[in-house]
Coordinates of C-alpha atoms and ligand atoms in Angstrom, one line a residue:
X11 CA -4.1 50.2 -2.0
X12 CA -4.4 47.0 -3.5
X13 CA -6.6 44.3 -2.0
X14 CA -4.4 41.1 -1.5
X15 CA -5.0 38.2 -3.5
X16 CA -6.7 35.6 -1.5
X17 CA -7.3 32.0 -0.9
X18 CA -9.5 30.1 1.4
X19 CA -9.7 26.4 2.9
X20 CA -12.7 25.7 4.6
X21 CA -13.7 22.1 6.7
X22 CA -16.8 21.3 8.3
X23 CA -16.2 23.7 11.8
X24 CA -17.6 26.2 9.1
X25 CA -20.7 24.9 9.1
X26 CA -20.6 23.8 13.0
X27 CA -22.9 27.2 13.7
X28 CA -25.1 26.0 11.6
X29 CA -25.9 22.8 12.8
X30 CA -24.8 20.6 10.1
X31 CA -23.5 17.2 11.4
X32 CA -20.1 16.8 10.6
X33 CA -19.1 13.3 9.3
X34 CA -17.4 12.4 12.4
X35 CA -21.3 13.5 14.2
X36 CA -22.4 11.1 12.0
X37 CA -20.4 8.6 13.1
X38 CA -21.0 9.5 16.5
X39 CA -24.9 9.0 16.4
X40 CA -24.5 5.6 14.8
X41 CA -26.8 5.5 11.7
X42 CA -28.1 2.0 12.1
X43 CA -25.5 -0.4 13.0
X44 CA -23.3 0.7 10.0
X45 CA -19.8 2.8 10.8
X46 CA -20.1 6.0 8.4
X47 CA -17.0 5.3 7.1
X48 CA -17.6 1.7 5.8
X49 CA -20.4 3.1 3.9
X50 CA -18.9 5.8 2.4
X51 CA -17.0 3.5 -0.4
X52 CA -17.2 2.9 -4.1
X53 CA -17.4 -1.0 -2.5
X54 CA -20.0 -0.4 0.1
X55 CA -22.2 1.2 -3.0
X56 CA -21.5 -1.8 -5.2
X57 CA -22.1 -4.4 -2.5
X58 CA -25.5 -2.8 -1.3
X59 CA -26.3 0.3 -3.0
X60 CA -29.8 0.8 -1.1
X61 CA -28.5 0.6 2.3
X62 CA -25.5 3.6 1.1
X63 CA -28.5 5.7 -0.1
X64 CA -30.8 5.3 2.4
X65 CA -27.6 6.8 4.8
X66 CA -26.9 9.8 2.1
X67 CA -30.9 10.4 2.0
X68 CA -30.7 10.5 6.3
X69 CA -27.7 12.9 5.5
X70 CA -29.3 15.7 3.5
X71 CA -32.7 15.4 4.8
X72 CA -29.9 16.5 8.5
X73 CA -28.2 18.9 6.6
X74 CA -31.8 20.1 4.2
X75 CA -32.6 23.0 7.0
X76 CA -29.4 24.3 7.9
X77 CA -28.7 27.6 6.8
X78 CA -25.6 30.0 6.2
X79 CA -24.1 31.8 9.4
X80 CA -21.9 34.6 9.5
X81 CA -18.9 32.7 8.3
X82 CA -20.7 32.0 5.2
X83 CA -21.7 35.0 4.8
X84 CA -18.3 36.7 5.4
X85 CA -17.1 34.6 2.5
X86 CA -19.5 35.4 0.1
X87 CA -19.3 39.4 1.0
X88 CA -15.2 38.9 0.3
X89 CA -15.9 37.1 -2.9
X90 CA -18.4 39.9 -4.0
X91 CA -15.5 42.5 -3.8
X92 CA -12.0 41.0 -3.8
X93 CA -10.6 40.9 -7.8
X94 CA -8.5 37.8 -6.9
X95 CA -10.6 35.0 -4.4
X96 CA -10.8 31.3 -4.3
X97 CA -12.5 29.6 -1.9
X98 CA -11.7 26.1 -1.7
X99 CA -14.3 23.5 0.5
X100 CA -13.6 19.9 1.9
X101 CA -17.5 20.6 2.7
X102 CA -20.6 18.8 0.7
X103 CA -22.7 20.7 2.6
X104 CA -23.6 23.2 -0.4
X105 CA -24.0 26.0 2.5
X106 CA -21.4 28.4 0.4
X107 CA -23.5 29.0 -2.7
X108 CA -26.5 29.6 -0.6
X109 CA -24.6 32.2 1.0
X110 CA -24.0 34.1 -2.5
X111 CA -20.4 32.8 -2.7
X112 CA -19.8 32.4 -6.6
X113 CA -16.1 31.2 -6.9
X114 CA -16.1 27.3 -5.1
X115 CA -13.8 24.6 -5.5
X116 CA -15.2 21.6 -4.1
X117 CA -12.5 19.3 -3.0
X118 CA -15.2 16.6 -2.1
X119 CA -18.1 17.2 -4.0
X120 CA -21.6 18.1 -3.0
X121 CA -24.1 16.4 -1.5
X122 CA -26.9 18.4 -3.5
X123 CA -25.5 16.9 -7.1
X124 CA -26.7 13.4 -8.3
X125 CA -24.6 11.9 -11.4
X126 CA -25.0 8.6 -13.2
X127 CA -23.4 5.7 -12.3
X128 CA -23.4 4.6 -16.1
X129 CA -23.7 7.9 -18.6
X130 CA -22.6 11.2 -18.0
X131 CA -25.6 12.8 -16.7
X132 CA -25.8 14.9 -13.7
X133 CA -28.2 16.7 -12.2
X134 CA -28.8 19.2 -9.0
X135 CA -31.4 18.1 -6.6
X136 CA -32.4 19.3 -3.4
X137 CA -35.2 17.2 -2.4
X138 CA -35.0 15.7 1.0
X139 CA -36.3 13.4 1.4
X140 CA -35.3 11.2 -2.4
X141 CA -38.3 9.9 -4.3
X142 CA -37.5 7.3 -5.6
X143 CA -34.3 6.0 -3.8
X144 CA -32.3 4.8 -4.9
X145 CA -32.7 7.9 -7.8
X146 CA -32.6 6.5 -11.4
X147 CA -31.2 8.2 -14.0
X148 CA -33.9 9.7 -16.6
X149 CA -31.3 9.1 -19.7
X150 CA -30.0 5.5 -19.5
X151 CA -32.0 4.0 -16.6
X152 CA -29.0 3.3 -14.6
X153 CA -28.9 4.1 -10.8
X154 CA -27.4 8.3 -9.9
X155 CA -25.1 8.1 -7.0
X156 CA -24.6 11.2 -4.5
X157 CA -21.9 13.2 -6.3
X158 CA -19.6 13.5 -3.6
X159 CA -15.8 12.0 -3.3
X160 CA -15.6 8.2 -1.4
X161 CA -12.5 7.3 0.4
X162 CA -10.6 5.8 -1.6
X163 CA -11.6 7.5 -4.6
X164 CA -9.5 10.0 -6.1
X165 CA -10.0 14.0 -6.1
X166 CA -10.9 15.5 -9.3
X167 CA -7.0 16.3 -10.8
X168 CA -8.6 19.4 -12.3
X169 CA -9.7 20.9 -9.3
X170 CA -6.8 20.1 -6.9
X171 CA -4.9 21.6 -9.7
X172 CA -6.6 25.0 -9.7
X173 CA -6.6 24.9 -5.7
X174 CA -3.0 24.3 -5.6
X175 CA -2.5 27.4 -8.4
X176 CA -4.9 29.9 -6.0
X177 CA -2.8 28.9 -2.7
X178 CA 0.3 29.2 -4.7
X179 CA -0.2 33.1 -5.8
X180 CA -2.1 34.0 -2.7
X181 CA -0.8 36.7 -0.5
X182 CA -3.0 35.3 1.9
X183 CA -3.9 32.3 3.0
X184 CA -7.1 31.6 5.3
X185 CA -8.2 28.3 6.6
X186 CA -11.0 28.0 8.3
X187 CA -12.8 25.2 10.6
X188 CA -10.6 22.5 9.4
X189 CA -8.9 19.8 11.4
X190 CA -5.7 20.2 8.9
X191 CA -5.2 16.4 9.1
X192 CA -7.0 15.4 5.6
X193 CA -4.5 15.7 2.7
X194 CA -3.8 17.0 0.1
X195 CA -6.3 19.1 1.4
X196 CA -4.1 20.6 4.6
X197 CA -1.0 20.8 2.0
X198 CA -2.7 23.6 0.3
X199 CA -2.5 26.9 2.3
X200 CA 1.9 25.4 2.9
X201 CA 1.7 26.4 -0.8
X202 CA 0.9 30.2 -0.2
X203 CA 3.7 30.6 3.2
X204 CA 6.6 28.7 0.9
X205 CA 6.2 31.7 -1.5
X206 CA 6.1 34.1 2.0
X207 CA 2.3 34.8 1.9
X208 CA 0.3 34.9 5.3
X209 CA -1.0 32.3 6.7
X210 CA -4.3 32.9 9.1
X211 CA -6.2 30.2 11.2
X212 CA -9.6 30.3 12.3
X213 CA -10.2 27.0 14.6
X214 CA -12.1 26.3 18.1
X215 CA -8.6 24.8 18.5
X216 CA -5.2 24.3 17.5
X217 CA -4.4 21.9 14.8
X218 CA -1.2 20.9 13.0
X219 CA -0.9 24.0 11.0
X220 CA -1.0 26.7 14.0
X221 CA 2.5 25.7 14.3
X222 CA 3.2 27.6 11.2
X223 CA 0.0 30.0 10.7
X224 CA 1.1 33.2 10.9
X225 CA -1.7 34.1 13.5
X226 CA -4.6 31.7 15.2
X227 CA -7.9 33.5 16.0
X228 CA -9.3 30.8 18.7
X229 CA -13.1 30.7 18.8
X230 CA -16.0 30.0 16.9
X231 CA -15.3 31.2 13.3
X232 CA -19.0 32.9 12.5
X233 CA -17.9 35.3 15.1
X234 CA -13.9 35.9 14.7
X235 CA -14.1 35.6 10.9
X236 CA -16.3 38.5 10.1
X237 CA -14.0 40.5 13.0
X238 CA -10.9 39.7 10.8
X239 CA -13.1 40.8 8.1
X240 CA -14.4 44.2 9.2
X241 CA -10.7 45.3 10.0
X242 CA -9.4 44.4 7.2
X243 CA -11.7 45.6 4.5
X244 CA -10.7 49.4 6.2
X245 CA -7.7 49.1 6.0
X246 CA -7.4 47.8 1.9
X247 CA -10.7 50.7 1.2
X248 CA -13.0 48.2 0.8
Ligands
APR304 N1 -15.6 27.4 14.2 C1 -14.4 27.1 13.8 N2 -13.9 25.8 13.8 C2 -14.7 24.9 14.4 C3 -16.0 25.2 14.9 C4 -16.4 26.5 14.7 N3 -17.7 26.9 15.2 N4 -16.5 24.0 15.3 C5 -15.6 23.1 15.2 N5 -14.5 23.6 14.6 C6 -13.2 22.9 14.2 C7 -12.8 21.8 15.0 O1 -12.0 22.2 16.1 C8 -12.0 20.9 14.0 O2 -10.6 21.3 13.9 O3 -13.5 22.4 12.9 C9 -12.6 21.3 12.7 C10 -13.5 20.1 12.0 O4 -12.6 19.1 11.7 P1 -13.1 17.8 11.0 O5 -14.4 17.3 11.6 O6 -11.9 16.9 10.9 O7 -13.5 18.3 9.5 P2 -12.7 18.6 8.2 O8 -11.4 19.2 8.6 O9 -13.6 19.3 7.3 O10 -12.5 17.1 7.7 C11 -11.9 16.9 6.5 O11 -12.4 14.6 6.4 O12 -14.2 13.3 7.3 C12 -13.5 13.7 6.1 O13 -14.3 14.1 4.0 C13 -14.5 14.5 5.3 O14 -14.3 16.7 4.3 C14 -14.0 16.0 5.4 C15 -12.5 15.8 5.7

C-alpha cells in the first residue's frame, strides 16, 4: 500500500513535555517589568536593542537544556520513512532537528540563528549564555538580531508558500500542540480537508479546528502521537 502523503503543523504544546516555556509562560513569569509581547517588535529592537537581547539571551539560556520527547521523536522517525512529509513549526524552539527531523518549515524562525541587522550574514549559534550581547556581526560590524519573526513583521512568502503547497496535496493533515488561533498559521491544515484529506488533532484540549478535524486525540501529544503512530505505520507496512 502506499503511504499517504503527509503534512504537519506543530505549536509550542509540542514542546510542553519538554519543558520549554511557551511565549505565553513567558509572559506569565514576567521577565523584568517588560510584557513579552512589547519586546518582541522590530520597534522595541530599534528603541532599546540591549534590553530585547538581554530577554532573547534569558529565553534560550530557558530553552538551552530542553530536550526532544516522544513527539519529537515520532516526527523525526515519520520523516525518516514517509516519501512525501512536511513538517511545518510555529516553534523557535529548534527541538525538531535535534530530534533527527530533516524536512522543517519554520513559520517563525529559530531562536538558534543570529542574522545581521545590516548585511546578509547569518550564522547558527547555540551558546547560552551570548558573549558579547548584544552579538556583533564579524562581516560589517553591525549588531545580529535573534532570527526569529516579530509581530508585526511579515512571514517569509517563500516558506508560507511551500507550507500552503504541502497542506494542499496532503492526504493527511496533522496538527499538533497548537492553539489554532495564530494565522495564517491555523489556515494551513483547512487547505488539506477542502481537497477531502484528513484532518487529525493532537491537543490537551479543544481548539477552533476540532470542529472540523476529522478525529481529536485529547491528551498530552508525546504519549498519543507516537500511539497514532505505531498503528498506523502497520497498517501502510511501514
Ligand atoms: N500536548 C499537546 N498539546 C499541548 C500540550 C501537550 N503536552 N501542552 C499544551 N498543549 C496545547 C495547549 O492546549 C494549546 O492549545 O498547546 C497549545 C499551545 O498554544 P499556544 O501557547 O497558543 O502556542 P502556539 O499555538 O504555538 O502559538 C502560536 O503564537 O505566541 C505566538 O509566535 C508565537 O508561535 C507562537 C504562536
Amino acid at each position: 500500500m502506499t503511504p499517504p502523503r503527509i503534512a504537519v503543523l506543530t505549536g509550542a504544546g509540542v514542546s510542553a513535555g519538554s519543558g520549554v516555556p511557551t511565549f505565553r509562560d513567558a509572559a506569565g513569569s514576567l521577565w523584568r517589568q517588560y510584557n513579552p509581547q512589547d519586546l518582541a517588535t522590530p520597534e522595541a529592537f530599534q528603541r532599546d536593542p540591549v534590553t530585547v537581547w538581554e530577554f532573547y539571551d534569558w529565553r534560550r539560556q530557558l530553552m538551552a537544556d530542553c530536550q526532544p520527547n516522544a513527539a519529537h521523536e515520532t516526527l523525526a522517525a515519520m520523516d525518516a520513512v514517509l516519501p512525501d512529509f512536511t513538517l511545518v513549526t510555529q516553534n523557535i524552539d529548534g527541538l525538531h532537528p535535534l530530534a533527527g527531523s530533516k524536512r522543517i518549515l519554520y513559520l517563525h524562525g529559530d531562536i538558534w540563528n543570529l542574522r545581521c541587522t545590516s548585511c546578509s550574514y547569518s550564522e547558527v549559534n547555540r551558546q547560552a549564555p551570548l558573549d558579547p550581547l548584544p552579538p556583533i556581526c564579524p562581516q560589517c560590524g553591525e549588531m545580529l538580531r535573534p532570527d526569529v519573526v516579530w509581530f508585526g513583521e511579515a512571514l517569509d512568502l517563500d516558506i508560507l508558500h511551500q507550507a500552503s503547497v504541502a497542506f494542499t496535496l496532503a492526504d493527511i493533515a496533522l496538527v499538533i500542540g497548537t492553539s489554532a488561533v495564530v494565522y495564517p498559521a491555523a489556515q494551513l491544515p483547512l487547505n488539506t480537508l477542502n481537497r477531502g484529506g484528513k484532518l487529525y488533532e493532537f491537543n490537551m484540549e479543544r481548539t477552533p479546528l476540532s470542529g472540523l478535524a476529522t478525529a481529536t486525540f485529547l491528551g498530552p501529544s508525546e504519549e498519543t502521537l507516537p500511539r497514532w503512530w505505531d498503528e498506523r505505520r502497520q497498517a501502510w507496512g511501514l
